[in-house]
mmCIF file of C-alpha atoms in Angstrom:
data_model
loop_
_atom_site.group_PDB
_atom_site.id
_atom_site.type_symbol
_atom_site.label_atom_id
_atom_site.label_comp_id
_atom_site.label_asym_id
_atom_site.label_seq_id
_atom_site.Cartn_x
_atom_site.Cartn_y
_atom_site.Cartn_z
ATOM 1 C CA UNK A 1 -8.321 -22.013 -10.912
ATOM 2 C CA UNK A 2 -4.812 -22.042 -11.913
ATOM 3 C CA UNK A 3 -4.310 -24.657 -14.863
ATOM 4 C CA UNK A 4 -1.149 -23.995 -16.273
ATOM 5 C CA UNK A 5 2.186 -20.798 -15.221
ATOM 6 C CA UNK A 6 3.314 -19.849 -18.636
ATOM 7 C CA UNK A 7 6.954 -18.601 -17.265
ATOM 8 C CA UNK A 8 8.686 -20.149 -14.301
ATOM 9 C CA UNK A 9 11.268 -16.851 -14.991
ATOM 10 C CA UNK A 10 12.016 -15.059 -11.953
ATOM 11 C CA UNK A 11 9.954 -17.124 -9.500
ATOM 12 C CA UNK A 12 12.258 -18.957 -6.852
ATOM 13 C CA UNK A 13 12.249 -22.949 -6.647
ATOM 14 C CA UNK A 14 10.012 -22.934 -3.478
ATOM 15 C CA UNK A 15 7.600 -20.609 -5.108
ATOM 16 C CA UNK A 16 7.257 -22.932 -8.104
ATOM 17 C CA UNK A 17 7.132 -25.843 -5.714
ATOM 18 C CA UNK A 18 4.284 -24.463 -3.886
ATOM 19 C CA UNK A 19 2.347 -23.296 -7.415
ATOM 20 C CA UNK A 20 2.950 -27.494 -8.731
ATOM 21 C CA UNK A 21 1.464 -28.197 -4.923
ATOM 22 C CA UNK A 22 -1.390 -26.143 -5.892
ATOM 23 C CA UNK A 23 -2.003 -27.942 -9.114
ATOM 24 C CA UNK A 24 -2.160 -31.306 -7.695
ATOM 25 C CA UNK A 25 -5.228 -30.576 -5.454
ATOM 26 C CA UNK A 26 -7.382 -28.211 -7.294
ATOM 27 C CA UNK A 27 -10.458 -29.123 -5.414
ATOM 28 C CA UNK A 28 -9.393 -27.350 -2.444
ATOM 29 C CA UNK A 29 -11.699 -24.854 -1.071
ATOM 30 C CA UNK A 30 -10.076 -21.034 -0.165
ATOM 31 C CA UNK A 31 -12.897 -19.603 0.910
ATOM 32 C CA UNK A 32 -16.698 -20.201 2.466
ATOM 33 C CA UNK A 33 -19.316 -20.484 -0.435
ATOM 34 C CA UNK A 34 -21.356 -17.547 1.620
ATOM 35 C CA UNK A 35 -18.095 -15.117 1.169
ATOM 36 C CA UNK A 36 -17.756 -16.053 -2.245
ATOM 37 C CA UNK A 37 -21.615 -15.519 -3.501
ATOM 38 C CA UNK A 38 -21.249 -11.809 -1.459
ATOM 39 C CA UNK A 39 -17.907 -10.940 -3.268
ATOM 40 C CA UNK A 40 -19.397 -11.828 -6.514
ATOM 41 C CA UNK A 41 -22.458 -10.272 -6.259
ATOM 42 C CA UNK A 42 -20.329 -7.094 -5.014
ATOM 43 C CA UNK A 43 -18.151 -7.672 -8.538
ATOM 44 C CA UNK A 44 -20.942 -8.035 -10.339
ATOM 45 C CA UNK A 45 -22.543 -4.658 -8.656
ATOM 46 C CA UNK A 46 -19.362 -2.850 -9.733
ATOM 47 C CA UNK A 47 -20.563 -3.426 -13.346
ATOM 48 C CA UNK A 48 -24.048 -2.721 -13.198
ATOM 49 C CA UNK A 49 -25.710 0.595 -14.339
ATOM 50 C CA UNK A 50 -24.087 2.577 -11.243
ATOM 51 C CA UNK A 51 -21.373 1.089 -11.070
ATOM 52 C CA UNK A 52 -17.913 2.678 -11.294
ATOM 53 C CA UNK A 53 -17.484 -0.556 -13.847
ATOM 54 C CA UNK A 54 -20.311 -0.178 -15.933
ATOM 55 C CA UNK A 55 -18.600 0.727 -19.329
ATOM 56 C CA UNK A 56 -17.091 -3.244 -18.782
ATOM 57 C CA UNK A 57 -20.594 -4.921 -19.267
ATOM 58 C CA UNK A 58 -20.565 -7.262 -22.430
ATOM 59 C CA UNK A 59 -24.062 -7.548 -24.140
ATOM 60 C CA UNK A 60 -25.317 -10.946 -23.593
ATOM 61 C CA UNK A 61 -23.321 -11.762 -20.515
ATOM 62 C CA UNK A 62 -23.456 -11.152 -16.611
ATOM 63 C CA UNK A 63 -19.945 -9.818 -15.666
ATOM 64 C CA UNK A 64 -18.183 -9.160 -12.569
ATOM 65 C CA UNK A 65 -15.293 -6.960 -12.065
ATOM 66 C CA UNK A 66 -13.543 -4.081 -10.169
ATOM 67 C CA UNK A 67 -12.164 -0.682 -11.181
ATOM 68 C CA UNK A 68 -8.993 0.528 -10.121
ATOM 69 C CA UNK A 69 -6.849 3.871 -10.626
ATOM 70 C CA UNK A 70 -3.118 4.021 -9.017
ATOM 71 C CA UNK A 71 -1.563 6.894 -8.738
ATOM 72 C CA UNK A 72 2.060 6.804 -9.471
ATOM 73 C CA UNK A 73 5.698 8.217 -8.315
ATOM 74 C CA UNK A 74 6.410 11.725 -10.311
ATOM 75 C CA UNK A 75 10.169 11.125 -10.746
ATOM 76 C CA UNK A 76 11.250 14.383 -9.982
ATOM 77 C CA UNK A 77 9.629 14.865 -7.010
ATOM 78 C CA UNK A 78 9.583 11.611 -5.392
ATOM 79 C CA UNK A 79 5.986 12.049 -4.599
ATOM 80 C CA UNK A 80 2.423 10.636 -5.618
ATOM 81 C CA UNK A 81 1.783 12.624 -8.841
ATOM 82 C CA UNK A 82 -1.495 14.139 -9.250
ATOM 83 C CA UNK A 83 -1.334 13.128 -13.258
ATOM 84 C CA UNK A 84 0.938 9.810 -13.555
ATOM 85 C CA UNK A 85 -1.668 7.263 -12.904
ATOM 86 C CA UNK A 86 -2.361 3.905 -14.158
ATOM 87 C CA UNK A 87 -6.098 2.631 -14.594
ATOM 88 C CA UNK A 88 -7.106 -0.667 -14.559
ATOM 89 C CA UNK A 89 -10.233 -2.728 -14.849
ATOM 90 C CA UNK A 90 -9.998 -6.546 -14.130
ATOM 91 C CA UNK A 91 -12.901 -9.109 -14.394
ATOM 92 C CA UNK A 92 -14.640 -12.415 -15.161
ATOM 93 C CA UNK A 93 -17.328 -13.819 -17.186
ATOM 94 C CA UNK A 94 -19.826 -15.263 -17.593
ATOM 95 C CA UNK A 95 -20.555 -14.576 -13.904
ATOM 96 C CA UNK A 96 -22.304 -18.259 -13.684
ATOM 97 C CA UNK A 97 -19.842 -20.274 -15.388
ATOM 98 C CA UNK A 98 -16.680 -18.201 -15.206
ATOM 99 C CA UNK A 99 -14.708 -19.154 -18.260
ATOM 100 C CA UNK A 100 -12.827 -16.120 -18.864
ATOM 101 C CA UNK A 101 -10.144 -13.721 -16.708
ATOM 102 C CA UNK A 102 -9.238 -10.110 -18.090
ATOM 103 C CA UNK A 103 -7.081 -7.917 -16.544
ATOM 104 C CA UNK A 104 -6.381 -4.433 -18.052
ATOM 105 C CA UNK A 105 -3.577 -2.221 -16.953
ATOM 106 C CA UNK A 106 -3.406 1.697 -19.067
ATOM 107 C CA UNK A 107 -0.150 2.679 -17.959
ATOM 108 C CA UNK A 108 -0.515 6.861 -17.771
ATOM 109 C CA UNK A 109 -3.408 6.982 -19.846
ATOM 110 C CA UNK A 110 -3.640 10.195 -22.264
ATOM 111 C CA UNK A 111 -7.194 10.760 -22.271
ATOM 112 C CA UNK A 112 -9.451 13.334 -19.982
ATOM 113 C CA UNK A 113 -10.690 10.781 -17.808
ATOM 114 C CA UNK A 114 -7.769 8.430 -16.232
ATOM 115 C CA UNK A 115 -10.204 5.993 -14.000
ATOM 116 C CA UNK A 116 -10.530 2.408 -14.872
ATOM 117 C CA UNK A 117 -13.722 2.491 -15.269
ATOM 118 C CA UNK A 118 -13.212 4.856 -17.964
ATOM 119 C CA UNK A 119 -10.348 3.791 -19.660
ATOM 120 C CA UNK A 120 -9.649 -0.100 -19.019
ATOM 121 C CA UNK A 121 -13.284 -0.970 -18.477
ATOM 122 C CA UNK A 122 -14.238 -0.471 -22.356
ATOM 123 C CA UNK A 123 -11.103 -2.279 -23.374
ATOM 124 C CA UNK A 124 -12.451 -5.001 -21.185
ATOM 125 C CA UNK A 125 -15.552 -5.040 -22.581
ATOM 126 C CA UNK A 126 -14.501 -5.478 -26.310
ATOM 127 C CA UNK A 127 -12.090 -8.043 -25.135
ATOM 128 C CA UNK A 128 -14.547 -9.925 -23.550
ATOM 129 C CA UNK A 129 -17.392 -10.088 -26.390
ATOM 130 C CA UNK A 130 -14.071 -11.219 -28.452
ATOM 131 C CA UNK A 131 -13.074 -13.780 -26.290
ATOM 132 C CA UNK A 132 -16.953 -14.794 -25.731
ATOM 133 C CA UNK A 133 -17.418 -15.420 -29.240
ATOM 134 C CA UNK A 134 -14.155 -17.101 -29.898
ATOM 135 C CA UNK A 135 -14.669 -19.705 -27.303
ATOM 136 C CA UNK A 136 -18.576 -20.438 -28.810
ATOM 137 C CA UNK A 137 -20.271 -19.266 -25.478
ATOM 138 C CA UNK A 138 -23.447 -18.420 -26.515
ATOM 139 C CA UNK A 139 -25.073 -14.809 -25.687
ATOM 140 C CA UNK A 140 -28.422 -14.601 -23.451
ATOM 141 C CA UNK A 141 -30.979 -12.863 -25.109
ATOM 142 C CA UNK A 142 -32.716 -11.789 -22.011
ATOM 143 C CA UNK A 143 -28.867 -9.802 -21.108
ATOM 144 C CA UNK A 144 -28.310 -8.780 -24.705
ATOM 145 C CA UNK A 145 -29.727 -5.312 -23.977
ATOM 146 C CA UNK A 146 -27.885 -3.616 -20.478
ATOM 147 C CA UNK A 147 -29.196 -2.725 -17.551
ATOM 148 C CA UNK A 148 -30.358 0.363 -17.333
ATOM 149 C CA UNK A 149 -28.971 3.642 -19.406
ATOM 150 C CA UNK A 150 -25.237 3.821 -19.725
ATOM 151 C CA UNK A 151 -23.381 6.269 -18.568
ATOM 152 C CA UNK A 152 -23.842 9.715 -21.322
ATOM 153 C CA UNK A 153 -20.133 10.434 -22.007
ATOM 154 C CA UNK A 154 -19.802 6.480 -22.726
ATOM 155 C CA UNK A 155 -17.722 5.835 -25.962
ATOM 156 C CA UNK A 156 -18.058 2.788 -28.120
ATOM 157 C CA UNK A 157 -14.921 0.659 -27.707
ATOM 158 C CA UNK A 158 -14.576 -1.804 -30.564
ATOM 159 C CA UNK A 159 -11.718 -4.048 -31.692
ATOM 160 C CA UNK A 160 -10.864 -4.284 -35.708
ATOM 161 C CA UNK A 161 -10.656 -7.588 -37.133
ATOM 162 C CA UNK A 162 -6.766 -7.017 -36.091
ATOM 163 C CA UNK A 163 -7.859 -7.423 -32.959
ATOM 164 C CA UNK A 164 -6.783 -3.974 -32.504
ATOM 165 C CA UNK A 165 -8.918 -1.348 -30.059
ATOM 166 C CA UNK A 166 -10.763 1.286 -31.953
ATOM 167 C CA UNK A 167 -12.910 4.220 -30.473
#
């Protein structure tokens, strides 16, 4: 749900017209509850043990998401580069009483592994226990330990009390 579009930049009158439309009716329903339960379950899939999202789970908190890696133009030759990519991870949480959005874009990432479940997902995941704890949503013991063993290469992703990402 939509509460509030931070810049109205860019966007043509009609499109902000339509957003404001939007906002006056935010009861509508997009989509059958059936599709919606299946998507979220799939989300929430992408995150579990074998998922390609696992390194996003949060301790404490069911999360769904999706992983995503772009491959990007090489300048010089005008083609799909096999080593410009961006990798992205971009979820919600807590899966029952979504409270929180995170999307996280690593524009040509300069690690080994480029996915977004390698790279964006752990940024998501220290972002969201942040963001958990900052809004007072209270952890559930029975989640606090994850499903199943993580993944062996996994690195801890942490933020610094600058609420800077640390490895």
């Amino acid at each position: 749900l939509v509460k509030e579009v931070a810049a109205r930049r860019g966007l043509p009158h009609d499109a902000m017209a339509k957003v404001d439309k939007a906002l006056e009716n935010p009861e509508r329903r997009i989509a059958a509850p059936k599709a919606v339960e299946r998507v979220v379950r799939m989300l929430e899939a992408a995150v579990g043990p074998d998922g390609t999202g696992c390194r996003a789970r949060v301790p404490g908190y069911r999360v769904a998401g999706k992983t995503g890696t772009a491959e990007k133009i090489d300048p010089q030759t005008r083609t799909y580069s096999d080593t410009l990519v961006s990798a992205v991870f971009a979820g919600f949480l807590p899966v029952d009483a979504p409270r929180v959005v995170i999307a996280v874009v690593v524009d040509e990432p300069q690690t080994e592994r480029r996915g977004g479940g390698a790279v964006a997902a752990p940024i998501f995941s220290a972002l969201g226990g942040v963001a958990m704890a900052r809004l007072g949503i209270p952890a559930d013991p029975d989640l606090m330990v994850a499903e199943g063993p993580a993944p062996k290469d996994r690195k801890s992703t942490r933020l610094n009390s600058s609420h800077q990402i640390i490895s």
